[in-house]
CSV table of C-alpha atoms in Angstrom, one decimal:
chain,number,residue,atom,x,y,z
A,443,ASP,CA,100.4,122.4,108.6
A,444,ALA,CA,101.1,120.8,105.2
A,445,ALA,CA,101.2,117.2,106.6
A,446,ILE,CA,97.9,117.5,108.4
A,447,THR,CA,96.1,119.4,105.6
A,448,CYS,CA,97.2,116.6,103.3
A,449,ALA,CA,96.1,113.9,105.7
A,450,LEU,CA,92.6,115.4,106.1
A,451,VAL,CA,92.2,115.6,102.3
A,452,GLN,CA,93.4,111.9,102.1
A,453,THR,CA,90.5,111.0,104.4
A,454,VAL,CA,88.1,112.3,101.8
A,455,VAL,CA,89.8,111.0,98.6
A,456,ASP,CA,91.0,107.7,100.1
A,457,PRO,CA,88.0,107.1,102.3
A,458,GLN,CA,88.5,103.5,103.2
A,459,MET,CA,92.3,103.6,103.4
A,460,CYS,CA,92.3,106.3,106.1
A,461,GLY,CA,89.9,108.5,108.0
A,462,ILE,CA,89.2,110.6,111.0
A,463,ALA,CA,88.0,107.4,112.7
A,464,GLY,CA,91.3,105.6,112.1
A,465,PHE,CA,94.8,105.6,113.7
A,466,GLY,CA,98.3,106.8,112.9
A,467,CYS,CA,101.8,107.9,114.0
A,468,LEU,CA,103.6,111.1,113.3
A,469,GLN,CA,107.3,111.8,113.6
A,470,LEU,CA,108.1,115.5,113.8
A,471,TYR,CA,111.6,117.0,113.6
A,472,MET,CA,111.6,120.8,114.2
A,473,PRO,CA,115.2,122.0,114.8
A,474,LYS,CA,114.5,125.6,115.4
A,475,ARG,CA,112.1,124.6,118.2
A,476,ASN,CA,114.5,122.0,119.5
A,477,PHE,CA,111.9,119.3,119.2
A,478,HIS,CA,112.2,115.8,117.8
A,479,GLY,CA,109.5,113.2,118.8
A,480,TYR,CA,106.4,111.3,118.0
A,481,ILE,CA,102.7,111.9,118.4
A,482,ASP,CA,101.3,108.3,118.6
A,483,PHE,CA,97.6,108.0,118.0
A,484,HIS,CA,97.0,104.3,117.7
A,485,THR,CA,93.5,102.9,118.2
A,486,ARG,CA,92.7,101.5,121.6
A,487,ALA,CA,90.5,98.5,122.4
A,488,PRO,CA,87.1,99.3,124.0
A,489,ALA,CA,86.7,98.9,127.7
A,490,ALA,CA,84.2,96.1,127.0
A,491,ALA,CA,86.8,94.0,125.2
A,492,ARG,CA,88.0,90.7,126.8
A,493,GLU,CA,91.1,88.5,126.2
A,494,ASN,CA,89.0,85.4,125.6
A,495,MET,CA,86.0,86.9,123.8
A,496,TRP,CA,86.7,85.3,120.5
A,497,THR,CA,88.8,82.2,121.5
A,498,ASP,CA,86.3,79.7,120.2
A,499,LEU,CA,85.8,81.5,116.8
A,500,ILE,CA,89.3,81.1,115.3
A,501,VAL,CA,89.5,79.9,111.7
A,502,GLY,CA,93.0,80.8,110.8
A,503,GLU,CA,95.7,83.5,110.6
A,504,ALA,CA,96.8,85.5,107.6
A,505,ARG,CA,100.0,84.2,106.1
A,506,ASP,CA,101.8,87.5,106.5
A,507,GLY,CA,100.6,87.8,110.1
A,508,PHE,CA,98.2,90.7,109.4
A,509,GLY,CA,95.1,89.6,111.3
A,510,PHE,CA,93.1,86.5,112.2
A,511,PHE,CA,90.1,84.9,110.5
A,512,LEU,CA,87.1,84.3,112.8
A,513,LYS,CA,83.7,82.8,112.3
A,514,ASP,CA,81.1,85.2,111.0
A,515,ARG,CA,83.9,87.7,110.4
A,516,VAL,CA,83.0,89.4,113.7
A,517,ASN,CA,86.5,91.0,114.1
A,518,GLU,CA,86.6,92.1,110.4
A,519,VAL,CA,83.3,93.8,109.6
A,520,GLY,CA,80.6,95.4,111.6
A,521,TYR,CA,80.4,97.3,114.9
A,522,GLN,CA,82.4,94.9,117.1
A,523,ALA,CA,85.5,95.3,114.8
A,524,ILE,CA,85.8,99.0,115.7
A,525,MET,CA,88.4,100.3,118.2
A,526,VAL,CA,88.6,103.8,119.7
A,527,PRO,CA,89.7,106.1,116.9
A,528,GLY,CA,92.9,108.2,117.3
A,529,ASN,CA,93.5,110.0,114.0
A,530,LEU,CA,91.5,113.2,114.6
A,531,LYS,CA,92.9,113.8,118.1
A,532,GLY,CA,96.4,113.3,116.6
A,533,TYR,CA,95.8,115.7,113.8
A,534,TYR,CA,94.3,118.3,116.0
A,535,GLU,CA,97.1,118.2,118.7
A,536,ALA,CA,99.7,118.3,116.0
A,537,ILE,CA,98.3,121.6,114.7
A,538,THR,CA,97.4,123.2,118.0
A,539,GLU,CA,100.8,122.4,119.5
A,540,TYR,CA,103.2,122.7,116.5
A,541,GLY,CA,101.3,124.3,113.6
A,542,SER,CA,101.2,127.9,112.5
A,543,MET,CA,97.8,128.0,110.8
A,544,ASP,CA,94.3,128.1,112.2
A,545,TRP,CA,92.6,124.7,112.6
A,546,ALA,CA,89.6,125.8,110.5
A,547,ASP,CA,91.9,126.7,107.6
A,548,ILE,CA,93.6,123.3,107.9
A,549,CYS,CA,90.2,121.6,107.5
A,550,GLN,CA,88.9,123.7,104.6
A,551,PRO,CA,90.6,121.8,101.7
A,552,ALA,CA,89.1,118.5,102.9
A,553,ILE,CA,85.7,120.2,103.1
A,554,ASP,CA,86.1,121.5,99.6
A,555,HIS,CA,87.0,118.0,98.3
A,556,ALA,CA,84.1,116.4,100.0
A,557,GLU,CA,81.7,118.9,98.5
A,558,ALA,CA,83.1,118.9,95.0
A,559,GLY,CA,83.7,115.2,95.0
A,560,PHE,CA,86.7,113.1,94.0
A,561,ILE,CA,87.1,111.0,90.8
A,562,VAL,CA,87.4,107.3,91.5
A,563,ARG,CA,90.9,106.2,90.6
A,564,PRO,CA,91.9,102.7,89.5
A,565,HIS,CA,93.7,102.1,92.8
A,566,VAL,CA,90.6,103.0,94.8
A,567,TYR,CA,88.3,100.9,92.6
A,568,ASP,CA,90.7,97.9,92.9
A,569,PHE,CA,90.7,98.3,96.6
A,570,TRP,CA,86.9,98.2,96.7
A,571,VAL,CA,86.4,95.1,94.4
A,572,ASN,CA,89.6,93.1,95.0
A,573,ASP,CA,89.2,89.6,96.4
A,574,ASP,CA,91.4,89.7,99.5
A,575,LYS,CA,91.8,85.9,99.4
A,576,GLY,CA,89.8,85.2,102.5
A,577,ARG,CA,88.7,88.7,103.5
A,578,MET,CA,85.5,90.3,102.6
A,579,PRO,CA,86.1,92.8,99.7
A,580,THR,CA,85.8,96.4,100.9
A,581,GLY,CA,83.0,97.1,98.4
A,582,GLU,CA,81.0,94.4,100.1
A,583,LYS,CA,81.7,96.0,103.5
A,584,ILE,CA,80.5,99.3,102.2
A,585,ARG,CA,77.3,97.6,101.0
A,586,GLN,CA,76.5,96.6,104.6
A,587,SER,CA,75.8,100.3,105.4
A,588,PRO,CA,72.8,102.3,104.0
A,589,SER,CA,75.0,105.4,104.1
A,590,GLY,CA,77.8,103.5,102.3
A,591,ARG,CA,75.4,102.5,99.5
A,592,LYS,CA,74.1,106.0,99.2
A,593,ILE,CA,77.6,107.6,99.0
A,594,TYR,CA,79.6,105.0,97.0
A,595,PHE,CA,77.1,103.0,95.0
A,596,ASN,CA,75.4,103.9,91.7
A,597,ASP,CA,71.7,103.7,92.0
A,598,GLY,CA,72.2,101.8,95.3
A,599,ASP,CA,73.3,98.5,93.5
A,600,GLU,CA,76.7,98.7,91.9
A,601,ILE,CA,79.7,100.4,93.4
A,602,ALA,CA,80.9,103.5,91.6
A,603,ASN,CA,83.3,102.8,88.7
A,604,VAL,CA,86.6,104.2,87.6
A,605,GLY,CA,86.1,107.8,86.5
A,606,ASP,CA,82.9,108.3,88.5
A,607,ARG,CA,82.7,111.3,90.8
A,608,ILE,CA,81.9,110.7,94.5
A,609,LYS,CA,80.4,113.5,96.5
A,610,ASN,CA,80.0,113.1,100.2
A,611,PRO,CA,77.9,116.0,101.7
A,612,ASP,CA,77.6,114.2,105.0
A,613,MET,CA,81.4,114.1,105.4
A,614,ALA,CA,81.6,117.7,104.4
A,615,GLN,CA,79.1,118.7,107.0
A,616,THR,CA,80.9,116.6,109.7
A,617,LEU,CA,84.2,118.3,108.8
A,618,ARG,CA,82.6,121.7,109.0
A,619,ARG,CA,81.4,120.9,112.5
A,620,ILE,CA,84.9,119.7,113.4
A,621,ALA,CA,86.5,122.8,111.9
A,622,LYS,CA,84.4,124.9,114.2
A,623,GLY,CA,84.4,122.8,117.3
A,624,GLY,CA,87.8,121.0,117.1
A,625,ALA,CA,88.5,117.4,118.2
A,626,ASP,CA,86.6,117.8,121.4
A,627,LEU,CA,83.3,117.6,119.4
A,628,PHE,CA,84.4,114.2,118.2
A,629,TYR,CA,85.6,112.8,121.5
A,630,SER,CA,83.3,114.3,124.2
A,631,GLY,CA,80.8,116.5,122.3
A,632,GLU,CA,77.8,116.1,120.0
A,633,ILE,CA,79.5,113.9,117.4
A,634,ALA,CA,80.7,111.5,120.2
A,635,GLU,CA,77.2,111.3,121.5
A,636,GLU,CA,75.9,110.4,118.0
A,637,MET,CA,78.6,107.8,117.5
A,638,ALA,CA,78.0,106.2,120.9
A,639,ALA,CA,74.3,106.0,120.3
A,640,ASP,CA,74.9,104.2,117.0
A,641,MET,CA,77.3,101.8,118.6
A,642,GLU,CA,74.8,100.9,121.4
A,643,SER,CA,71.9,100.4,119.0
A,644,HIS,CA,74.0,98.0,116.8
A,645,GLY,CA,75.7,95.9,119.5
A,646,GLY,CA,79.1,97.7,119.2
A,647,LEU,CA,81.6,97.6,122.0
A,648,LEU,CA,82.5,101.3,122.0
A,649,THR,CA,80.8,103.7,124.5
A,650,MET,CA,80.8,107.4,125.2
A,651,GLU,CA,83.4,106.7,128.0
A,652,ASP,CA,85.7,105.1,125.5
A,653,PHE,CA,85.7,108.2,123.2
A,654,ALA,CA,86.0,110.6,126.1
A,655,GLY,CA,88.9,108.7,127.7
A,656,TYR,CA,91.1,108.5,124.6
A,657,ARG,CA,94.5,110.0,124.8
A,658,THR,CA,97.5,110.2,122.4
A,659,HIS,CA,100.9,109.1,123.5
A,660,ARG,CA,104.2,111.0,123.1
A,661,ASN,CA,107.5,109.3,122.6
A,662,GLU,CA,111.1,110.1,121.7
A,663,PRO,CA,112.4,108.2,118.7
A,664,LEU,CA,114.1,104.8,118.9
A,665,TRP,CA,117.6,105.0,117.4
A,666,THR,CA,120.2,102.9,115.7
A,667,ASP,CA,123.1,103.7,113.4
A,668,TYR,CA,123.6,102.1,110.0
A,669,ARG,CA,126.6,102.6,107.7
A,670,GLY,CA,127.6,105.8,109.6
A,671,MET,CA,124.0,107.2,109.4
A,672,LYS,CA,121.7,107.6,112.4
A,673,VAL,CA,118.2,106.2,112.0
A,674,ALA,CA,115.2,107.4,114.0
A,675,SER,CA,111.9,105.4,114.0
A,676,ASN,CA,108.9,104.8,116.3
A,677,ASN,CA,108.2,102.9,119.5
A,678,PRO,CA,105.8,100.0,119.9
A,679,PRO,CA,103.1,99.3,119.2
A,680,GLY,CA,104.5,100.7,116.0
A,681,GLY,CA,106.9,98.9,113.7
A,682,GLY,CA,110.1,100.9,114.2
A,683,VAL,CA,111.7,98.3,116.4
A,684,MET,CA,111.4,95.7,113.6
A,685,LEU,CA,112.9,98.1,111.1
A,686,LEU,CA,115.9,99.0,113.3
A,687,GLU,CA,116.5,95.3,114.3
A,688,MET,CA,116.6,94.4,110.6
A,689,LEU,CA,119.1,97.2,109.9
A,690,ASN,CA,121.3,96.0,112.8
A,691,ILE,CA,121.3,92.5,111.4
A,692,LEU,CA,122.1,93.5,107.9
A,693,GLU,CA,124.9,95.8,108.9
A,694,ASN,CA,126.9,92.6,109.4
A,695,PHE,CA,126.9,91.9,105.6
A,696,ASP,CA,128.4,93.6,102.6
A,697,LEU,CA,125.1,93.9,100.7
A,698,ALA,CA,126.5,96.0,97.9
A,699,ALA,CA,129.0,93.3,97.1
A,700,MET,CA,126.2,90.8,96.8
A,701,GLY,CA,124.4,92.9,94.2
A,702,HIS,CA,121.0,94.4,94.3
A,703,ASN,CA,118.2,91.8,94.3
A,704,SER,CA,120.7,89.0,93.6
A,705,PRO,CA,119.8,85.5,94.9
A,706,ASP,CA,122.2,85.8,97.9
A,707,TYR,CA,120.9,89.3,98.7
A,708,ILE,CA,117.3,88.2,98.6
A,709,ARG,CA,118.1,85.2,100.9
A,710,THR,CA,120.1,87.3,103.4
A,711,VAL,CA,117.5,90.1,103.6
A,712,ALA,CA,114.6,87.7,103.7
A,713,GLU,CA,116.2,85.9,106.7
A,714,ALA,CA,116.6,89.2,108.5
A,715,MET,CA,112.9,89.9,107.8
A,716,LYS,CA,111.9,86.5,109.2
A,717,LEU,CA,113.9,86.9,112.3
A,718,ALA,CA,112.5,90.3,113.1
A,719,THR,CA,109.0,88.9,112.4
A,720,ILE,CA,109.5,86.1,114.9
A,721,ASP,CA,110.7,88.6,117.5
A,722,LYS,CA,107.7,90.8,116.8
A,723,ASP,CA,105.2,88.0,117.1
A,724,ALA,CA,106.6,86.7,120.3
A,725,ARG,CA,107.7,89.9,122.2
A,726,VAL,CA,106.4,93.1,120.7
A,727,GLY,CA,103.1,94.7,121.6
A,728,ASP,CA,101.6,97.6,123.4
A,729,PRO,CA,104.3,98.6,126.0
A,730,GLN,CA,101.5,99.6,128.4
A,731,PHE,CA,100.5,96.0,128.6
A,732,VAL,CA,103.6,94.0,127.4
A,733,ASP,CA,107.2,94.2,128.6
A,734,VAL,CA,108.9,94.8,125.3
A,735,PRO,CA,112.6,94.1,125.6
A,736,LEU,CA,113.8,97.0,123.4
A,737,ASP,CA,117.3,96.9,124.8
A,738,GLU,CA,117.8,93.4,123.7
A,739,LEU,CA,116.0,93.7,120.3
A,740,LEU,CA,118.0,96.7,119.4
A,741,ASP,CA,121.3,95.4,120.7
A,742,LYS,CA,124.1,95.2,118.2
A,743,THR,CA,125.6,92.1,119.8
A,744,TYR,CA,122.2,90.3,119.5
A,745,ALA,CA,121.9,91.4,115.9
A,746,ALA,CA,125.4,90.0,115.2
A,747,LYS,CA,124.4,86.7,116.7
A,748,LEU,CA,121.4,86.5,114.4
A,749,ALA,CA,123.6,87.5,111.5
A,750,ASP,CA,125.9,84.6,112.3
A,751,GLY,CA,123.0,82.2,111.9
A,752,ILE,CA,122.2,83.6,108.4
A,753,LYS,CA,125.9,83.2,107.4
A,754,ARG,CA,125.8,79.6,108.5
A,755,GLY,CA,122.8,79.0,106.3
A,756,ASP,CA,120.2,78.7,109.0
A,757,LYS,CA,116.6,79.1,108.0
A,758,ALA,CA,114.4,80.9,110.5
A,759,HIS,CA,110.9,79.5,110.9
A,760,VAL,CA,107.8,81.8,111.3
A,761,GLU,CA,104.9,80.1,113.0
A,762,ARG,CA,101.5,80.6,111.4
A,763,ILE,CA,98.2,78.8,112.0
A,764,GLY,CA,97.4,78.6,108.4
A,765,ALA,CA,95.2,80.9,106.3
A,766,PRO,CA,95.6,82.9,103.1
A,767,GLU,CA,97.2,86.3,102.9
A,768,GLU,CA,95.2,89.6,102.4
A,769,SER,CA,95.8,92.9,100.8
A,770,LYS,CA,95.5,96.1,102.7
A,771,ASP,CA,95.9,99.8,102.2
A,772,THR,CA,96.9,102.8,104.3
A,773,THR,CA,98.3,106.3,103.5
A,774,HIS,CA,101.5,108.1,104.2
A,775,VAL,CA,102.8,111.7,104.1
A,776,CYS,CA,106.4,113.0,104.0
A,777,VAL,CA,107.0,116.8,104.3
A,778,ILE,CA,110.0,119.1,104.6
A,779,ASP,CA,110.0,122.9,104.7
A,780,ALA,CA,112.3,125.8,104.3
A,781,GLU,CA,112.9,125.9,108.1
A,782,GLY,CA,114.2,122.4,108.1
A,783,ASN,CA,111.1,121.0,109.7
A,784,CYS,CA,110.4,117.4,108.7
A,785,ALA,CA,107.2,115.3,109.1
A,786,SER,CA,106.7,111.6,108.4
A,787,MET,CA,103.3,110.3,109.1
A,788,THR,CA,101.4,107.1,108.4
A,789,HIS,CA,97.7,106.9,109.0
A,790,SER,CA,95.1,104.3,108.3
A,791,LEU,CA,91.8,102.6,109.0
A,792,GLY,CA,93.6,99.3,109.3
A,793,MET,CA,91.0,97.1,107.6
A,794,PRO,CA,87.9,99.2,107.2
A,795,SER,CA,84.9,98.0,109.3
A,796,GLY,CA,82.3,98.9,106.7
A,797,VAL,CA,80.4,100.9,109.3
A,798,ILE,CA,79.3,104.5,108.6
A,799,THR,CA,77.0,106.2,111.1
A,800,ASP,CA,74.1,107.7,109.2
A,801,GLY,CA,74.6,111.4,108.6
A,802,LEU,CA,78.3,111.5,109.5
A,803,GLY,CA,79.8,110.3,106.2
A,804,PHE,CA,83.0,108.7,107.4
A,805,MET,CA,83.9,105.0,107.9
A,806,TYR,CA,85.2,103.5,111.1
A,807,ASN,CA,88.4,101.5,111.5
A,808,GLY,CA,88.2,97.7,111.7
A,809,CYS,CA,91.3,97.4,113.9
A,810,MET,CA,90.1,94.6,116.3
A,811,ASN,CA,90.9,92.1,113.5
A,812,VAL,CA,94.7,92.3,114.1
A,813,PHE,CA,94.5,91.3,117.8
A,814,ASP,CA,95.5,87.7,118.5
A,815,PRO,CA,92.3,86.0,119.8
A,816,ARG,CA,94.4,83.5,121.7
A,817,PRO,CA,94.9,84.6,125.4
A,818,GLY,CA,98.3,85.0,127.0
A,819,ARG,CA,100.2,86.4,124.0
A,820,ALA,CA,101.9,89.8,123.3
A,821,ALA,CA,99.1,90.7,120.9
A,822,SER,CA,96.1,89.3,122.9
A,823,ILE,CA,93.0,91.4,123.4
A,824,ALA,CA,92.8,93.6,126.5
A,825,PRO,CA,90.6,96.7,127.3
A,826,GLY,CA,92.4,99.9,126.4
A,827,LYS,CA,95.2,98.1,124.6
A,828,GLY,CA,96.7,99.2,121.3
A,829,ARG,CA,97.4,96.6,118.6
A,830,PHE,CA,100.7,96.2,116.9
A,831,THR,CA,101.1,97.9,113.5
A,832,ALA,CA,104.0,97.9,111.1
A,833,MET,CA,103.8,101.7,110.7
A,834,CYS,CA,107.3,103.1,110.9
A,835,PRO,CA,107.6,106.8,109.9
A,836,THR,CA,111.3,107.2,109.8
A,837,ILE,CA,114.0,109.8,109.4
A,838,VAL,CA,117.6,108.9,108.5
A,839,PHE,CA,120.2,111.5,109.6
A,840,LYS,CA,123.6,112.3,108.1
A,841,GLY,CA,125.4,113.8,111.0
A,842,ASP,CA,122.8,116.1,112.7
A,843,ASP,CA,120.9,116.8,109.5
A,844,PRO,CA,118.0,114.8,107.9
A,845,HIS,CA,119.1,112.9,104.9
A,846,LEU,CA,116.0,110.7,104.2
A,847,VAL,CA,112.4,111.2,105.3
A,848,ILE,CA,110.6,107.9,104.5
A,849,GLY,CA,107.5,105.8,105.3
A,850,ALA,CA,104.9,103.7,103.6
A,851,PRO,CA,101.4,102.3,103.8
A,852,GLY,CA,100.9,98.6,103.4
A,853,GLY,CA,100.0,96.5,106.5
A,854,THR,CA,102.8,94.2,107.6
A,855,TYR,CA,104.7,94.9,104.4
A,856,ILE,CA,105.4,98.4,105.6
A,857,THR,CA,108.6,97.7,107.6
A,858,MET,CA,109.9,95.4,104.8
A,859,ALA,CA,109.3,98.1,102.1
A,860,VAL,CA,110.8,100.9,104.2
A,861,LEU,CA,113.8,98.7,104.9
A,862,GLN,CA,114.4,98.1,101.2
A,863,GLY,CA,114.0,101.8,100.4
A,864,ILE,CA,116.7,102.7,103.0
A,865,LEU,CA,119.0,99.9,101.8
A,866,ASN,CA,118.6,101.1,98.2
A,867,VAL,CA,119.8,104.6,99.1
A,868,LEU,CA,122.5,103.8,101.7
A,869,ASP,CA,124.0,100.6,100.4
A,870,PHE,CA,123.4,101.0,96.6
A,871,GLY,CA,123.6,104.8,96.2
A,872,MET,CA,120.3,105.0,94.3
A,873,THR,CA,118.4,108.2,93.7
A,874,VAL,CA,115.2,108.4,95.8
A,875,THR,CA,113.1,107.8,92.7
A,876,ASP,CA,115.1,104.6,91.8
A,877,ALA,CA,115.1,103.5,95.4
A,878,ILE,CA,111.4,103.6,95.6
A,879,ALA,CA,110.6,102.2,92.1
A,880,ALA,CA,113.0,99.2,92.5
A,881,PRO,CA,111.2,95.8,92.6
A,882,ARG,CA,110.7,94.6,96.2
A,883,PHE,CA,110.2,91.3,98.0
A,884,THR,CA,109.1,90.4,101.5
A,885,ALA,CA,109.3,87.5,103.9
A,886,ASN,CA,106.6,87.9,106.6
A,887,SER,CA,106.3,84.1,106.6
A,888,ASN,CA,108.4,81.1,105.5
A,889,THR,CA,107.6,81.9,101.9
A,890,ILE,CA,109.4,84.8,100.1
A,891,ASP,CA,107.0,86.9,98.2
A,892,VAL,CA,108.4,88.7,95.1
A,893,SER,CA,107.4,91.4,92.7
A,894,ASN,CA,106.8,90.2,89.2
A,895,ARG,CA,109.7,92.4,88.0
A,896,ILE,CA,112.3,90.2,89.8
A,897,PRO,CA,113.4,87.8,87.1
A,898,HIS,CA,112.6,84.1,87.2
A,899,PHE,CA,116.3,83.2,86.8
A,900,THR,CA,116.9,84.9,90.1
A,901,THR,CA,114.0,83.4,92.0
A,902,ASN,CA,114.8,79.9,90.5
A,903,GLU,CA,118.2,80.1,92.2
A,904,VAL,CA,116.6,81.2,95.5
A,905,GLU,CA,114.3,78.2,95.3
A,906,THR,CA,117.4,75.9,94.9
A,907,MET,CA,118.5,77.2,98.3
A,908,GLY,CA,115.3,75.7,99.7
A,909,TYR,CA,113.0,78.8,99.9
A,910,PRO,CA,109.4,78.7,98.6
A,911,ILE,CA,108.7,81.6,96.3
A,912,ALA,CA,105.3,83.3,95.7
A,913,ARG,CA,105.4,85.5,92.7
A,914,SER,CA,102.9,88.4,92.6
A,915,HIS,CA,101.1,89.2,89.4
A,916,LEU,CA,101.8,92.9,90.1
A,917,SER,CA,104.9,94.8,89.0
A,918,TYR,CA,104.7,97.3,91.9
A,919,VAL,CA,103.8,95.6,95.2
A,920,PHE,CA,104.5,95.2,98.9
A,921,ALA,CA,103.5,98.5,100.4
A,922,GLY,CA,103.9,102.0,98.8
A,923,VAL,CA,107.1,103.8,99.8
A,924,HIS,CA,107.2,107.6,99.8
A,925,ALA,CA,110.3,109.5,100.6
A,926,ILE,CA,112.2,112.8,100.5
A,927,LYS,CA,116.0,112.8,100.2
A,928,ILE,CA,118.1,115.8,101.2
A,929,ASP,CA,121.6,116.1,99.8
A,930,ASP,CA,123.6,119.3,100.6
A,931,GLY,CA,120.3,121.3,101.0
A,932,VAL,CA,118.9,119.9,97.7
A,933,TRP,CA,115.5,118.1,98.0
A,934,THR,CA,114.3,115.2,95.8
A,935,GLY,CA,111.1,113.4,96.5
A,936,ALA,CA,109.4,110.4,95.1
A,937,ALA,CA,106.0,108.6,95.5
A,938,ASP,CA,105.6,104.9,94.9
A,939,PRO,CA,104.7,104.4,91.2
A,940,GLY,CA,102.4,101.6,92.2
A,941,ARG,CA,100.2,104.0,94.2
A,942,ASP,CA,98.3,107.3,93.5
A,943,GLY,CA,100.7,109.6,95.4
A,944,MET,CA,103.0,112.3,94.1
A,945,ALA,CA,106.0,114.4,95.0
A,946,LEU,CA,105.3,118.1,95.0
A,947,GLN,CA,107.4,121.2,95.8
A,948,VAL,CA,105.3,124.3,96.6
């Protein structure tokens, strides 16, 4: 109840970072109901999508692997960038199957926020105006839509500034309709008809049949053990397999002896990141379309072999076809209650499409941009296919009891950030607050990107090992980790200080 109520409010106050027309993944652990599993509500490609539809439009690939750049931005902004939304169905099924409150009551706080308005925060404003180094800024995407200009622009010309209040009566009305009619209204009822008509009139790929045919997927967790703990994360097309593979590799090293964020530690963890990225690019996709070799990728012997290469000083090489990186935002919720129930959920719009159907008030996802426009690959386009995401809502167990409930927003940085949060707690004994606030780095490519809080004398030594370093101007960067730690029944929670989140006990 708390997780979905929070998620719906986030769709109002973080309206381009998540939304009812987005996607997500929820891990639920409910011991008294003897349930532990995932509701997976990734987006799906429209039936009209084709593997070679954009082959001739390729300009480049993001350096961190989060999407491709195409001519005319056809996969990035506008109606053809939209995939079949999954979020609302995921929210609704979670409440109707596992919640204790009425769906209408779950929706009401989001309705209230849409009516009263939310104050534009610095993080939201930066997301709107930031130059994404090759991507169209989100504010410019919003400008493409008459409804977007009406809701988010002052006098229709300049986007709302920090401190301005945004009211969205169209979204409030849509949420009232959904509160009364449930998810069916969105997938096969009046709202679906309105969305399909808008798609058809603007050359979109989605149809009424796409909406009506959407289904969530249910999975048991993927598991590994690390330092005597059991770690449960999600199945493909989510990023859990990457997270667990990296933990398996790093278990072969005495990380604590290296020292936190020491040059040797950064090199070792970065190589594990690169190796998991290479495996993801080559072999991980939607398991309904791709044979993902989970047994091999999660095999401890395979991980030990990869670790041996790191110990020899081998440098893994991540193939990219050359283009700048981009920033991206998502949202995450972690919850625990007095009954011992735990929820870890990541949900997003991917990169927002900029499209808002007049009168509905919400923006659609832009998820087609992450598909590989080259045929014959694990991430190639196919009708009905889900695209890989790094989302990895995770729970670490000490014995049979949850010890760490963790997850993050942040595109391809998610798995890397969650990894470091777990290492900080399990290898370095940090409090959950310190584990999340500690400076991070990432290696989604052959360059190691570092937070500006990692000292130059450290990165200078890493560079002497032959690694290119890219220093961020930001102190808190590379996703936004949120977590709850449980020690002997005592809860402590933390939200990434670089984001707008908070830890709250009610």
